[in-house]
Short mmCIF file of N, CA and C in Angstrom, two decimals:
data_model
loop_
_atom_site.label_atom_id
_atom_site.label_comp_id
_atom_site.label_asym_id
_atom_site.label_seq_id
_atom_site.Cartn_x
_atom_site.Cartn_y
_atom_site.Cartn_z
N MET A 1072 10.67 13.96 1.81
CA MET A 1072 11.63 13.65 0.75
C MET A 1072 12.97 13.67 1.33
N ALA A 1073 13.33 14.41 2.31
CA ALA A 1073 14.66 14.57 2.83
C ALA A 1073 15.11 13.25 3.53
N TYR A 1074 14.09 12.54 4.03
CA TYR A 1074 14.48 11.17 4.77
C TYR A 1074 14.02 10.02 4.01
N GLY A 1075 14.00 10.08 2.60
CA GLY A 1075 13.48 9.03 1.83
C GLY A 1075 14.13 7.71 1.94
N GLY A 1076 15.46 7.77 2.36
CA GLY A 1076 16.29 6.51 2.41
C GLY A 1076 16.16 5.89 3.85
N THR A 1077 15.31 6.57 4.76
CA THR A 1077 15.18 6.01 6.09
C THR A 1077 14.49 4.64 6.02
N LEU A 1078 15.14 3.65 6.65
CA LEU A 1078 14.55 2.26 6.60
C LEU A 1078 13.76 2.02 7.82
N THR A 1079 14.06 2.52 8.93
CA THR A 1079 13.27 2.25 10.18
C THR A 1079 13.51 3.27 11.21
N GLY A 1080 12.61 3.39 12.17
CA GLY A 1080 12.76 4.35 13.23
C GLY A 1080 11.57 5.32 13.19
N PRO A 1081 11.72 6.38 14.01
CA PRO A 1081 10.57 7.33 14.19
C PRO A 1081 10.25 8.07 12.93
N ARG A 1082 11.23 8.52 12.16
CA ARG A 1082 10.95 9.22 10.96
C ARG A 1082 10.22 8.33 9.96
N TYR A 1083 10.63 7.10 9.81
CA TYR A 1083 9.97 6.17 8.91
C TYR A 1083 8.52 5.95 9.44
N ASP A 1084 8.26 5.77 10.71
CA ASP A 1084 7.03 5.62 11.28
C ASP A 1084 6.11 6.82 10.94
N ALA A 1085 6.66 8.05 11.09
CA ALA A 1085 5.88 9.22 10.78
C ALA A 1085 5.49 9.25 9.32
N MET A 1086 6.45 8.90 8.34
CA MET A 1086 6.12 8.93 6.96
C MET A 1086 5.11 7.96 6.63
N LEU A 1087 5.34 6.71 7.12
CA LEU A 1087 4.47 5.62 6.76
C LEU A 1087 3.01 5.87 7.28
N HIS A 1088 2.89 6.28 8.55
CA HIS A 1088 1.51 6.54 9.11
C HIS A 1088 0.91 7.76 8.46
N GLY A 1089 1.70 8.81 8.19
CA GLY A 1089 1.21 9.95 7.59
C GLY A 1089 0.52 9.61 6.28
N LEU A 1090 1.16 8.76 5.54
CA LEU A 1090 0.53 8.36 4.19
C LEU A 1090 -0.61 7.44 4.42
N LEU A 1091 -0.42 6.27 5.24
CA LEU A 1091 -1.45 5.23 5.33
C LEU A 1091 -2.62 5.80 6.17
N VAL A 1092 -2.50 6.33 7.27
CA VAL A 1092 -3.52 6.80 8.08
C VAL A 1092 -4.08 8.09 7.56
N GLY A 1093 -3.18 9.02 7.29
CA GLY A 1093 -3.61 10.34 6.90
C GLY A 1093 -4.31 10.33 5.52
N PHE A 1094 -3.89 9.57 4.54
CA PHE A 1094 -4.53 9.60 3.30
C PHE A 1094 -5.44 8.38 3.05
N VAL A 1095 -4.96 7.22 3.26
CA VAL A 1095 -5.66 6.00 2.86
C VAL A 1095 -6.95 5.93 3.70
N PHE A 1096 -6.84 6.02 4.99
CA PHE A 1096 -8.03 5.92 5.84
C PHE A 1096 -8.96 7.17 5.67
N ALA A 1097 -8.39 8.34 5.36
CA ALA A 1097 -9.28 9.45 5.03
C ALA A 1097 -10.08 9.19 3.82
N MET A 1098 -9.58 8.49 2.79
CA MET A 1098 -10.26 8.17 1.65
C MET A 1098 -11.28 7.05 1.90
N ILE A 1099 -10.90 6.13 2.81
CA ILE A 1099 -11.87 5.15 3.11
C ILE A 1099 -13.06 5.63 3.86
N PHE A 1100 -12.75 6.61 4.86
CA PHE A 1100 -13.88 7.28 5.59
C PHE A 1100 -14.72 8.13 4.71
N ALA A 1101 -14.11 8.79 3.71
CA ALA A 1101 -14.84 9.73 2.94
C ALA A 1101 -15.75 9.01 1.92
N HIS A 1102 -15.31 7.86 1.36
CA HIS A 1102 -16.01 7.13 0.37
C HIS A 1102 -16.94 6.03 0.78
N ALA A 1103 -16.82 5.73 2.10
CA ALA A 1103 -17.66 4.59 2.60
C ALA A 1103 -19.12 4.81 2.43
N PRO A 1104 -19.67 5.98 2.60
CA PRO A 1104 -21.13 6.19 2.45
C PRO A 1104 -21.55 6.08 0.98
N VAL A 1105 -20.63 6.14 0.07
CA VAL A 1105 -20.99 6.00 -1.39
C VAL A 1105 -20.68 4.67 -1.80
N ILE A 1106 -19.64 4.01 -1.45
CA ILE A 1106 -19.23 2.68 -1.91
C ILE A 1106 -20.06 1.52 -1.17
N LEU A 1107 -20.24 1.63 0.15
CA LEU A 1107 -20.86 0.51 0.86
C LEU A 1107 -22.30 0.21 0.46
N PRO A 1108 -23.12 1.20 0.07
CA PRO A 1108 -24.44 0.90 -0.42
C PRO A 1108 -24.41 0.07 -1.66
N ALA A 1109 -23.43 0.34 -2.57
CA ALA A 1109 -23.25 -0.47 -3.81
C ALA A 1109 -22.82 -1.87 -3.49
N VAL A 1110 -21.97 -2.02 -2.52
CA VAL A 1110 -21.51 -3.34 -2.18
C VAL A 1110 -22.45 -4.20 -1.31
N LEU A 1111 -23.14 -3.49 -0.41
CA LEU A 1111 -23.94 -4.21 0.61
C LEU A 1111 -25.38 -4.28 0.07
N GLY A 1112 -25.75 -3.48 -0.90
CA GLY A 1112 -27.12 -3.48 -1.39
C GLY A 1112 -28.15 -2.85 -0.44
N ARG A 1113 -27.60 -2.08 0.51
CA ARG A 1113 -28.61 -1.36 1.41
C ARG A 1113 -27.96 -0.03 1.69
N PRO A 1114 -28.82 0.95 1.97
CA PRO A 1114 -28.36 2.36 2.05
C PRO A 1114 -27.56 2.53 3.39
N VAL A 1115 -26.60 3.28 3.29
CA VAL A 1115 -25.73 3.79 4.40
C VAL A 1115 -25.65 5.28 4.37
N PRO A 1116 -26.62 5.98 5.01
CA PRO A 1116 -26.65 7.40 4.83
C PRO A 1116 -25.60 8.08 5.64
N GLY A 1117 -25.05 9.21 5.04
CA GLY A 1117 -24.10 9.99 5.85
C GLY A 1117 -24.80 10.67 7.03
N ARG A 1118 -24.10 10.73 8.11
CA ARG A 1118 -24.59 11.30 9.31
C ARG A 1118 -23.54 12.39 9.90
N PRO A 1119 -24.05 13.28 10.57
CA PRO A 1119 -23.10 14.27 11.27
C PRO A 1119 -22.12 13.56 12.27
N ALA A 1120 -22.51 12.45 12.68
CA ALA A 1120 -21.57 11.66 13.63
C ALA A 1120 -20.29 11.22 12.86
N TYR A 1121 -20.40 11.22 11.50
CA TYR A 1121 -19.19 10.82 10.75
C TYR A 1121 -18.01 11.79 11.01
N TYR A 1122 -18.29 13.02 11.30
CA TYR A 1122 -17.21 13.95 11.54
C TYR A 1122 -16.39 13.67 12.78
N VAL A 1123 -17.03 12.92 13.76
CA VAL A 1123 -16.32 12.69 14.94
C VAL A 1123 -15.12 11.81 14.74
N HIS A 1124 -15.33 10.73 14.01
CA HIS A 1124 -14.22 9.79 13.79
C HIS A 1124 -13.10 10.39 12.80
N VAL A 1125 -13.54 11.24 11.87
CA VAL A 1125 -12.59 11.92 11.03
C VAL A 1125 -11.70 12.91 11.83
N ILE A 1126 -12.32 13.70 12.74
CA ILE A 1126 -11.56 14.59 13.56
C ILE A 1126 -10.60 13.87 14.48
N LEU A 1127 -11.19 12.73 15.08
CA LEU A 1127 -10.35 11.96 15.96
C LEU A 1127 -9.19 11.40 15.24
N MET A 1128 -9.36 10.92 13.99
CA MET A 1128 -8.37 10.30 13.25
C MET A 1128 -7.20 11.32 12.95
N HIS A 1129 -7.57 12.58 12.53
CA HIS A 1129 -6.57 13.45 12.16
C HIS A 1129 -5.89 14.05 13.37
N ALA A 1130 -6.61 14.25 14.36
CA ALA A 1130 -6.02 14.74 15.69
C ALA A 1130 -5.04 13.69 16.24
N SER A 1131 -5.38 12.46 16.23
CA SER A 1131 -4.56 11.37 16.78
C SER A 1131 -3.33 11.15 15.87
N LEU A 1132 -3.53 11.28 14.57
CA LEU A 1132 -2.44 11.19 13.63
C LEU A 1132 -1.46 12.35 13.90
N ALA A 1133 -1.85 13.54 14.12
CA ALA A 1133 -0.98 14.63 14.44
C ALA A 1133 -0.23 14.30 15.76
N MET A 1134 -0.88 13.79 16.77
CA MET A 1134 -0.23 13.34 18.00
C MET A 1134 0.89 12.37 17.68
N ARG A 1135 0.62 11.36 16.93
CA ARG A 1135 1.52 10.24 16.63
C ARG A 1135 2.75 10.83 15.87
N VAL A 1136 2.57 11.57 14.82
CA VAL A 1136 3.68 12.18 14.02
C VAL A 1136 4.49 13.12 14.90
N LEU A 1137 3.84 13.95 15.69
CA LEU A 1137 4.54 14.85 16.60
C LEU A 1137 5.42 14.06 17.60
N GLY A 1138 4.82 13.06 18.11
CA GLY A 1138 5.54 12.17 19.11
C GLY A 1138 6.70 11.46 18.41
N ASP A 1139 6.60 11.04 17.13
CA ASP A 1139 7.71 10.49 16.46
C ASP A 1139 8.83 11.53 16.25
N LEU A 1140 8.41 12.68 15.70
CA LEU A 1140 9.46 13.66 15.41
C LEU A 1140 10.10 14.28 16.58
N ALA A 1141 9.39 14.36 17.72
CA ALA A 1141 9.96 14.97 18.90
C ALA A 1141 10.61 13.93 19.78
N GLY A 1142 10.52 12.69 19.42
CA GLY A 1142 11.10 11.58 20.28
C GLY A 1142 10.35 11.27 21.57
N TRP A 1143 9.13 11.77 21.67
CA TRP A 1143 8.28 11.62 22.87
C TRP A 1143 7.39 10.47 22.68
N MET A 1144 7.81 9.20 23.08
CA MET A 1144 7.12 7.97 22.80
C MET A 1144 5.72 7.94 23.44
N PRO A 1145 5.50 8.54 24.72
CA PRO A 1145 4.05 8.44 25.24
C PRO A 1145 3.10 9.13 24.27
N LEU A 1146 3.49 10.25 23.69
CA LEU A 1146 2.60 10.89 22.80
C LEU A 1146 2.35 10.05 21.49
N ARG A 1147 3.38 9.42 21.05
CA ARG A 1147 3.29 8.57 19.89
C ARG A 1147 2.37 7.35 20.13
N GLU A 1148 2.50 6.82 21.36
CA GLU A 1148 1.64 5.65 21.72
C GLU A 1148 0.19 5.95 21.90
N TRP A 1149 -0.04 7.20 22.52
CA TRP A 1149 -1.47 7.62 22.59
C TRP A 1149 -2.04 8.03 21.29
N GLY A 1150 -1.24 8.55 20.34
CA GLY A 1150 -1.72 8.74 18.99
C GLY A 1150 -2.04 7.54 18.29
N GLY A 1151 -1.22 6.45 18.44
CA GLY A 1151 -1.57 5.25 17.84
C GLY A 1151 -2.81 4.61 18.43
N LEU A 1152 -2.92 4.67 19.70
CA LEU A 1152 -4.09 4.09 20.36
C LEU A 1152 -5.38 4.79 19.90
N LEU A 1153 -5.34 6.10 19.81
CA LEU A 1153 -6.46 6.89 19.32
C LEU A 1153 -6.72 6.66 17.78
N ASN A 1154 -5.72 6.35 17.02
CA ASN A 1154 -5.90 5.94 15.68
C ASN A 1154 -6.87 4.80 15.56
N VAL A 1155 -6.49 3.81 16.32
CA VAL A 1155 -7.34 2.55 16.37
C VAL A 1155 -8.69 2.88 16.86
N ALA A 1156 -8.85 3.78 17.86
CA ALA A 1156 -10.15 4.15 18.33
C ALA A 1156 -10.96 4.83 17.18
N ALA A 1157 -10.31 5.61 16.35
CA ALA A 1157 -10.94 6.30 15.32
C ALA A 1157 -11.53 5.25 14.30
N VAL A 1158 -10.77 4.29 13.98
CA VAL A 1158 -11.13 3.24 13.06
C VAL A 1158 -12.36 2.45 13.59
N LEU A 1159 -12.24 2.10 14.91
CA LEU A 1159 -13.36 1.39 15.52
C LEU A 1159 -14.61 2.27 15.60
N LEU A 1160 -14.49 3.55 15.82
CA LEU A 1160 -15.63 4.46 15.89
C LEU A 1160 -16.21 4.50 14.48
N PHE A 1161 -15.36 4.50 13.39
CA PHE A 1161 -15.82 4.64 12.01
C PHE A 1161 -16.73 3.32 11.79
N LEU A 1162 -16.21 2.16 12.16
CA LEU A 1162 -16.96 0.95 11.94
C LEU A 1162 -18.39 1.00 12.70
N ALA A 1163 -18.33 1.46 13.97
CA ALA A 1163 -19.53 1.51 14.81
C ALA A 1163 -20.56 2.49 14.18
N ASN A 1164 -19.98 3.67 13.71
CA ASN A 1164 -20.85 4.63 13.12
C ASN A 1164 -21.46 4.16 11.77
N THR A 1165 -20.72 3.42 11.01
CA THR A 1165 -21.23 2.85 9.71
C THR A 1165 -22.26 1.78 10.00
N VAL A 1166 -21.98 0.92 10.87
CA VAL A 1166 -22.94 -0.16 11.20
C VAL A 1166 -24.31 0.43 11.74
N ARG A 1167 -24.14 1.54 12.59
CA ARG A 1167 -25.31 2.11 13.17
C ARG A 1167 -26.14 2.85 12.04
N ALA A 1168 -25.43 3.49 11.18
CA ALA A 1168 -26.14 4.12 10.09
C ALA A 1168 -26.88 3.17 9.13
N ALA A 1169 -26.16 2.11 8.79
CA ALA A 1169 -26.78 1.00 8.02
C ALA A 1169 -27.98 0.35 8.65
N ALA A 1170 -27.90 0.14 9.98
CA ALA A 1170 -28.87 -0.52 10.74
C ALA A 1170 -30.17 0.47 10.87
N GLY A 1171 -29.80 1.67 11.04
CA GLY A 1171 -30.90 2.78 11.13
C GLY A 1171 -31.64 2.93 9.83
N ALA A 1172 -30.92 2.78 8.71
CA ALA A 1172 -31.59 2.92 7.40
C ALA A 1172 -32.36 1.71 7.12
N ALA A 1173 -31.95 0.52 7.61
CA ALA A 1173 -32.61 -0.74 7.25
C ALA A 1173 -33.95 -0.66 8.05
N ARG A 1174 -33.97 -0.11 9.29
CA ARG A 1174 -35.20 0.01 10.08
C ARG A 1174 -36.25 1.00 9.53
N ALA A 1175 -35.70 2.01 8.76
CA ALA A 1175 -36.58 3.07 8.27
C ALA A 1175 -37.38 2.64 7.03
#
């Protein structure tokens, strides 16, 4: 709230990604095993492997925000890269779970 008028820069990046990655993607990850079966018409069972991409997403988001606030751009860049890796891992885990359920 203190930096609400910030238009650009590291603080804005930290706020934006904290909301979008930290909340929106967390909700997508959490609700996918419930929503996707209704949309796809095939089961997508929850698996313990789903915790891996959730942990990776939150750890990498912490790296990114810390890098933004500390002004350490290599940490910010690695955090952003690992954010993307978490989303790709989520997609891979979801496809694998759906394919495994279709075979069973």
